[in-house]
Coordinates of N, CA and C in Angstrom, one line a residue:
M1 N -198.0 98.2 310.8 CA -198.7 98.4 309.6 C -197.9 97.9 308.5
S2 N -198.4 97.2 307.5 CA -197.7 96.8 306.4 C -197.3 98.0 305.5
E3 N -196.3 97.7 304.5 CA -195.9 98.7 303.6 C -197.1 99.4 302.8
Q4 N -198.0 98.6 302.4 CA -199.2 99.1 301.8 C -200.3 98.9 302.8
P5 N -200.8 100.1 303.3 CA -202.0 99.9 304.2 C -203.1 99.2 303.6
S6 N -203.8 98.5 304.6 CA -204.9 97.6 304.1 C -206.3 98.5 304.6
V7 N -207.1 98.5 303.6 CA -208.3 99.3 303.9 C -209.6 98.4 303.7
L8 N -210.4 98.4 304.5 CA -211.7 97.6 304.5 C -212.7 98.5 304.0
V9 N -213.5 98.2 302.9 CA -214.7 99.1 302.5 C -215.9 98.3 302.8
V10 N -216.8 98.7 303.6 CA -218.0 98.1 304.0 C -219.2 98.9 303.4
D11 N -219.9 98.3 302.4 CA -221.0 99.0 301.8 C -221.8 98.0 301.0
D12 N -223.1 98.2 301.0 CA -224.1 97.2 300.3 C -224.3 97.6 298.9
N13 N -223.9 98.8 298.6 CA -224.1 99.3 297.2 C -223.0 98.8 296.3
R14 N -223.3 98.1 295.2 CA -222.5 97.5 294.3 C -221.6 98.5 293.7
F15 N -222.1 99.7 293.3 CA -221.2 100.7 292.7 C -220.1 101.0 293.7
I16 N -220.4 101.3 294.9 CA -219.4 101.7 295.9 C -218.4 100.6 296.1
Q17 N -218.9 99.3 296.2 CA -218.0 98.2 296.2 C -217.0 98.0 295.1
E18 N -217.2 98.6 294.0 CA -216.4 98.4 292.8 C -215.5 99.7 292.6
S19 N -216.1 100.8 292.8 CA -215.5 102.1 292.6 C -214.6 102.7 293.5
L20 N -214.9 102.5 294.8 CA -214.1 102.9 295.9 C -212.9 102.1 296.0
P21 N -212.8 100.7 296.0 CA -211.6 100.1 295.9 C -210.8 100.4 294.8
A22 N -211.3 100.7 293.6 CA -210.5 101.0 292.5 C -209.7 102.3 292.7
L23 N -210.4 103.3 293.3 CA -209.8 104.6 293.7 C -208.7 104.4 294.5
L24 N -208.9 103.5 295.7 CA -208.0 103.4 296.8 C -206.7 102.5 296.2
E25 N -207.0 101.6 295.4 CA -205.9 100.7 294.9 C -205.0 101.5 294.0
E26 N -205.6 102.5 293.3 CA -204.7 103.3 292.3 C -203.7 104.0 293.3
E27 N -204.1 104.4 294.5 CA -203.3 105.0 295.4 C -202.3 104.2 296.2
G28 N -202.4 103.0 296.0 CA -201.5 101.8 296.6 C -202.0 101.2 297.7
Y29 N -203.2 101.3 298.1 CA -203.8 100.6 299.3 C -204.2 99.2 298.8
R30 N -204.1 98.3 299.8 CA -204.8 97.0 299.6 C -206.1 97.1 300.1
V31 N -207.1 96.6 299.3 CA -208.5 96.8 299.7 C -209.2 95.5 299.8
T32 N -210.0 95.4 300.7 CA -211.0 94.3 301.0 C -212.4 94.8 301.1
V33 N -213.4 94.1 300.5 CA -214.7 94.7 300.5 C -215.6 93.8 301.3
A34 N -216.4 94.3 302.1 CA -217.5 93.5 302.8 C -218.8 94.2 302.5
I35 N -219.9 93.3 302.5 CA -221.2 93.8 302.0 C -222.1 94.3 303.1
N36 N -221.8 94.2 304.4 CA -222.5 94.7 305.4 C -221.7 94.7 306.7
G37 N -222.3 95.1 307.8 CA -221.4 95.3 309.0 C -221.0 94.0 309.5
E38 N -221.9 92.9 309.5 CA -221.4 91.7 310.0 C -220.3 91.1 309.2
D39 N -220.4 91.2 307.9 CA -219.3 90.7 307.1 C -218.0 91.5 307.4
G40 N -218.3 92.8 307.5 CA -217.1 93.7 307.9 C -216.4 93.3 309.2
F41 N -217.2 93.1 310.2 CA -216.6 92.6 311.5 C -215.9 91.4 311.4
R42 N -216.4 90.4 310.6 CA -215.9 89.2 310.4 C -214.5 89.3 309.9
R43 N -214.3 90.2 308.8 CA -213.2 90.5 308.1 C -212.1 91.2 309.1
V44 N -212.6 92.2 309.8 CA -211.5 92.8 310.7 C -210.9 91.8 311.7
C45 N -211.8 90.8 312.1 CA -211.3 89.8 313.0 C -210.5 88.8 312.4
T46 N -210.4 88.6 311.1 CA -209.6 87.6 310.6 C -208.5 88.1 309.7
Q47 N -208.4 89.4 309.3 CA -207.5 90.0 308.4 C -206.9 91.2 309.1
A48 N -205.6 91.5 308.7 CA -204.9 92.7 309.3 C -205.5 93.9 308.5
I49 N -206.2 94.6 309.2 CA -206.9 95.9 308.4 C -206.4 97.1 309.2
D50 N -205.9 98.1 308.4 CA -205.4 99.4 309.0 C -206.4 100.5 309.0
L51 N -207.5 100.4 308.3 CA -208.4 101.4 308.3 C -209.7 100.9 307.8
V52 N -210.9 101.3 308.3 CA -212.1 100.8 307.9 C -212.9 102.2 307.3
I53 N -213.6 101.9 306.0 CA -214.4 102.9 305.5 C -215.8 102.2 305.4
T54 N -216.8 102.8 306.2 CA -218.1 102.1 306.2 C -219.3 103.0 305.9
D55 N -220.2 102.4 305.2 CA -221.5 103.0 305.0 C -222.2 103.0 306.3
V56 N -223.1 103.9 306.6 CA -223.9 103.9 307.8 C -225.2 103.1 307.6
A57 N -225.8 103.3 306.6 CA -227.1 102.7 306.4 C -227.0 101.5 305.6
M58 N -227.1 100.3 306.2 CA -227.1 99.0 305.4 C -228.1 98.0 306.1
P59 N -228.6 97.0 305.4 CA -229.5 96.1 306.1 C -228.6 95.2 307.0
D60 N -229.4 94.6 307.9 CA -228.8 93.7 308.9 C -228.0 94.4 309.8
V61 N -226.8 94.2 309.8 CA -225.8 95.0 310.8 C -225.3 96.2 310.0
D62 N -225.8 97.3 310.5 CA -225.3 98.5 309.8 C -224.0 99.0 310.2
G63 N -223.6 100.2 309.7 CA -222.3 100.6 309.9 C -222.2 101.2 311.3
V64 N -223.1 101.8 312.0 CA -223.1 102.3 313.3 C -222.9 101.2 314.2
E65 N -223.5 100.0 314.1 CA -223.4 98.8 314.8 C -221.9 98.3 314.7
L66 N -221.4 98.4 313.4 CA -220.0 97.9 313.1 C -219.0 98.6 313.9
I67 N -219.3 100.0 313.9 CA -218.4 100.9 314.7 C -218.4 100.6 316.2
R68 N -219.6 100.4 316.7 CA -219.8 100.1 318.2 C -219.0 98.8 318.5
L69 N -219.2 97.8 317.7 CA -218.6 96.4 317.9 C -217.0 96.7 317.9
M70 N -216.6 97.4 316.9 CA -215.1 97.5 316.9 C -214.6 98.3 318.0
R71 N -215.3 99.4 318.5 CA -214.8 100.2 319.6 C -215.0 99.6 320.9
L72 N -215.8 98.5 321.1 CA -216.0 97.7 322.3 C -214.8 96.8 322.5
D73 N -214.1 96.3 321.3 CA -213.1 95.4 321.4 C -211.7 96.2 321.6
P74 N -211.0 96.0 322.6 CA -209.7 96.8 322.8 C -208.7 96.7 321.6
F75 N -208.8 95.5 321.0 CA -207.9 95.3 319.8 C -208.2 96.2 318.8
F76 N -209.4 96.6 318.5 CA -209.8 97.5 317.4 C -210.1 98.9 317.8
Q77 N -209.8 99.3 319.0 CA -210.1 100.7 319.3 C -209.3 101.7 318.5
R78 N -208.1 101.3 318.1 CA -207.2 102.2 317.5 C -207.2 102.2 316.0
V79 N -208.0 101.4 315.4 CA -208.2 101.3 314.0 C -209.1 102.4 313.5
P80 N -208.5 103.2 312.7 CA -209.3 104.4 312.3 C -210.5 103.9 311.5
I81 N -211.6 104.7 311.6 CA -213.0 104.4 311.0 C -213.5 105.7 310.3
V82 N -213.8 105.5 309.0 CA -214.4 106.5 308.3 C -215.8 106.1 307.9
A83 N -216.8 106.9 308.4 CA -218.1 106.5 308.2 C -218.7 107.5 307.0
M84 N -219.6 107.0 306.1 CA -220.2 107.7 305.1 C -221.7 107.4 305.1
T85 N -222.4 108.4 304.7 CA -223.9 108.2 304.7 C -224.5 109.3 303.7
A86 N -225.5 108.8 303.1 CA -226.3 109.7 302.3 C -227.4 110.5 303.0
Y87 N -227.6 110.1 304.2 CA -228.6 110.6 305.1 C -228.2 111.9 305.9
G88 N -227.0 112.2 305.9 CA -226.5 113.4 306.6 C -226.8 113.5 308.2
G89 N -226.9 114.7 308.6 CA -227.1 115.0 310.0 C -227.2 114.0 311.2
R90 N -228.4 113.5 311.4 CA -228.5 112.5 312.5 C -227.7 111.4 312.3
R91 N -227.7 110.7 311.2 CA -226.9 109.4 310.9 C -225.4 109.7 311.1
M92 N -225.0 110.9 310.7 CA -223.6 111.2 310.9 C -223.2 111.3 312.3
Q93 N -224.2 111.9 313.0 CA -223.9 112.1 314.5 C -223.9 110.8 315.2
E94 N -224.8 109.9 314.9 CA -224.8 108.5 315.3 C -223.4 107.8 315.2
A95 N -222.9 107.9 314.0 CA -221.6 107.4 313.6 C -220.5 108.0 314.6
K96 N -220.5 109.3 314.7 CA -219.5 109.9 315.4 C -219.6 109.4 316.9
D97 N -220.9 109.3 317.5 CA -221.2 108.9 318.8 C -220.7 107.5 319.0
A98 N -220.8 106.7 318.0 CA -220.4 105.3 318.1 C -218.8 105.1 318.1
G99 N -218.2 106.1 317.6 CA -216.7 106.1 317.6 C -216.0 106.3 316.3
A100 N -216.8 106.7 315.3 CA -216.1 107.0 313.9 C -215.1 108.2 314.0
D101 N -214.0 108.1 313.5 CA -213.1 109.2 313.4 C -213.4 110.3 312.7
V102 N -214.0 110.0 311.5 CA -214.4 111.0 310.5 C -215.7 110.6 309.8
C103 N -216.5 111.5 309.5 CA -217.8 111.2 308.8 C -218.0 112.1 307.6
F104 N -218.3 111.4 306.5 CA -218.7 112.2 305.2 C -220.0 111.9 304.7
E105 N -220.6 112.9 304.1 CA -221.9 112.7 303.5 C -221.6 112.4 302.0
K106 N -222.4 111.3 301.5 CA -222.2 111.1 300.2 C -223.0 112.0 299.2
P107 N -222.6 112.2 298.2 CA -221.5 111.6 297.5 C -220.1 112.3 298.1
I108 N -219.1 111.4 298.2 CA -217.9 111.9 298.8 C -216.9 112.5 297.8
D109 N -216.4 113.6 298.3 CA -215.3 114.2 297.4 C -214.0 113.3 297.4
H110 N -213.7 112.8 296.4 CA -212.6 111.8 296.4 C -211.3 112.3 296.8
P111 N -210.8 113.5 296.4 CA -209.5 114.0 296.9 C -209.5 114.1 298.4
L112 N -210.7 114.6 299.1 CA -210.8 114.8 300.4 C -210.7 113.4 301.0
L113 N -211.3 112.5 300.6 CA -211.4 111.1 301.2 C -210.1 110.6 301.1
L114 N -209.3 110.6 300.0 CA -208.0 110.2 299.8 C -207.0 110.8 300.8
D115 N -207.1 112.1 301.0 CA -206.3 112.9 301.9 C -206.6 112.3 303.4
T116 N -207.9 112.2 303.7 CA -208.2 111.7 305.0 C -207.7 110.3 305.3
V117 N -207.8 109.4 304.3 CA -207.3 108.1 304.4 C -205.8 108.1 304.7
A118 N -205.1 108.9 303.9 CA -203.7 109.0 304.0 C -203.3 109.5 305.4
R119 N -203.9 110.4 305.9 CA -203.6 111.1 307.1 C -203.9 110.1 308.3
L120 N -205.0 109.4 308.2 CA -205.4 108.4 309.3 C -204.5 107.2 309.3
T121 N -204.1 106.8 308.1 CA -203.2 105.6 308.1 C -201.8 105.9 308.6
R122 N -201.4 107.2 308.2 CA -200.1 107.6 308.8 C -200.1 107.8 310.4
A123 N -201.1 108.4 310.8 CA -201.3 108.6 312.3 C -201.3 107.3 313.0
A124 N -202.1 106.2 312.4 CA -202.2 105.0 313.1 C -200.9 104.1 313.0
S125 N -200.0 104.5 312.1 CA -198.8 103.7 312.0 C -197.8 104.1 313.0
R126 N -198.0 105.2 313.7 CA -197.0 106.0 314.7 C -197.1 105.1 316.0

């Protein structure tokens, strides 16, 4: 893992695409943004990504499918994945079942998210 961990944010919501990277960059993370699961998977295949934060509900390839695609590939099985959804319960369980390490319900508590990202990137670098 590089000195500054690289985080991929996958979300179709423009507000999240702008605000979450700003929050993470303030903490010293390098951030890449993808607009859906297909774009996200393309980016994890072409860039060194240390952690993925993905929305669950997106058009086309959603976050659950992105998680499944990553967990099927041995190269990405150890990349930590944080899932987030505004739909709670069933969708959070789908993300966990697909292989997400942590699931949050939107709106996300920023200090909790930053703590989780720090913990997961530290654990992945060992």
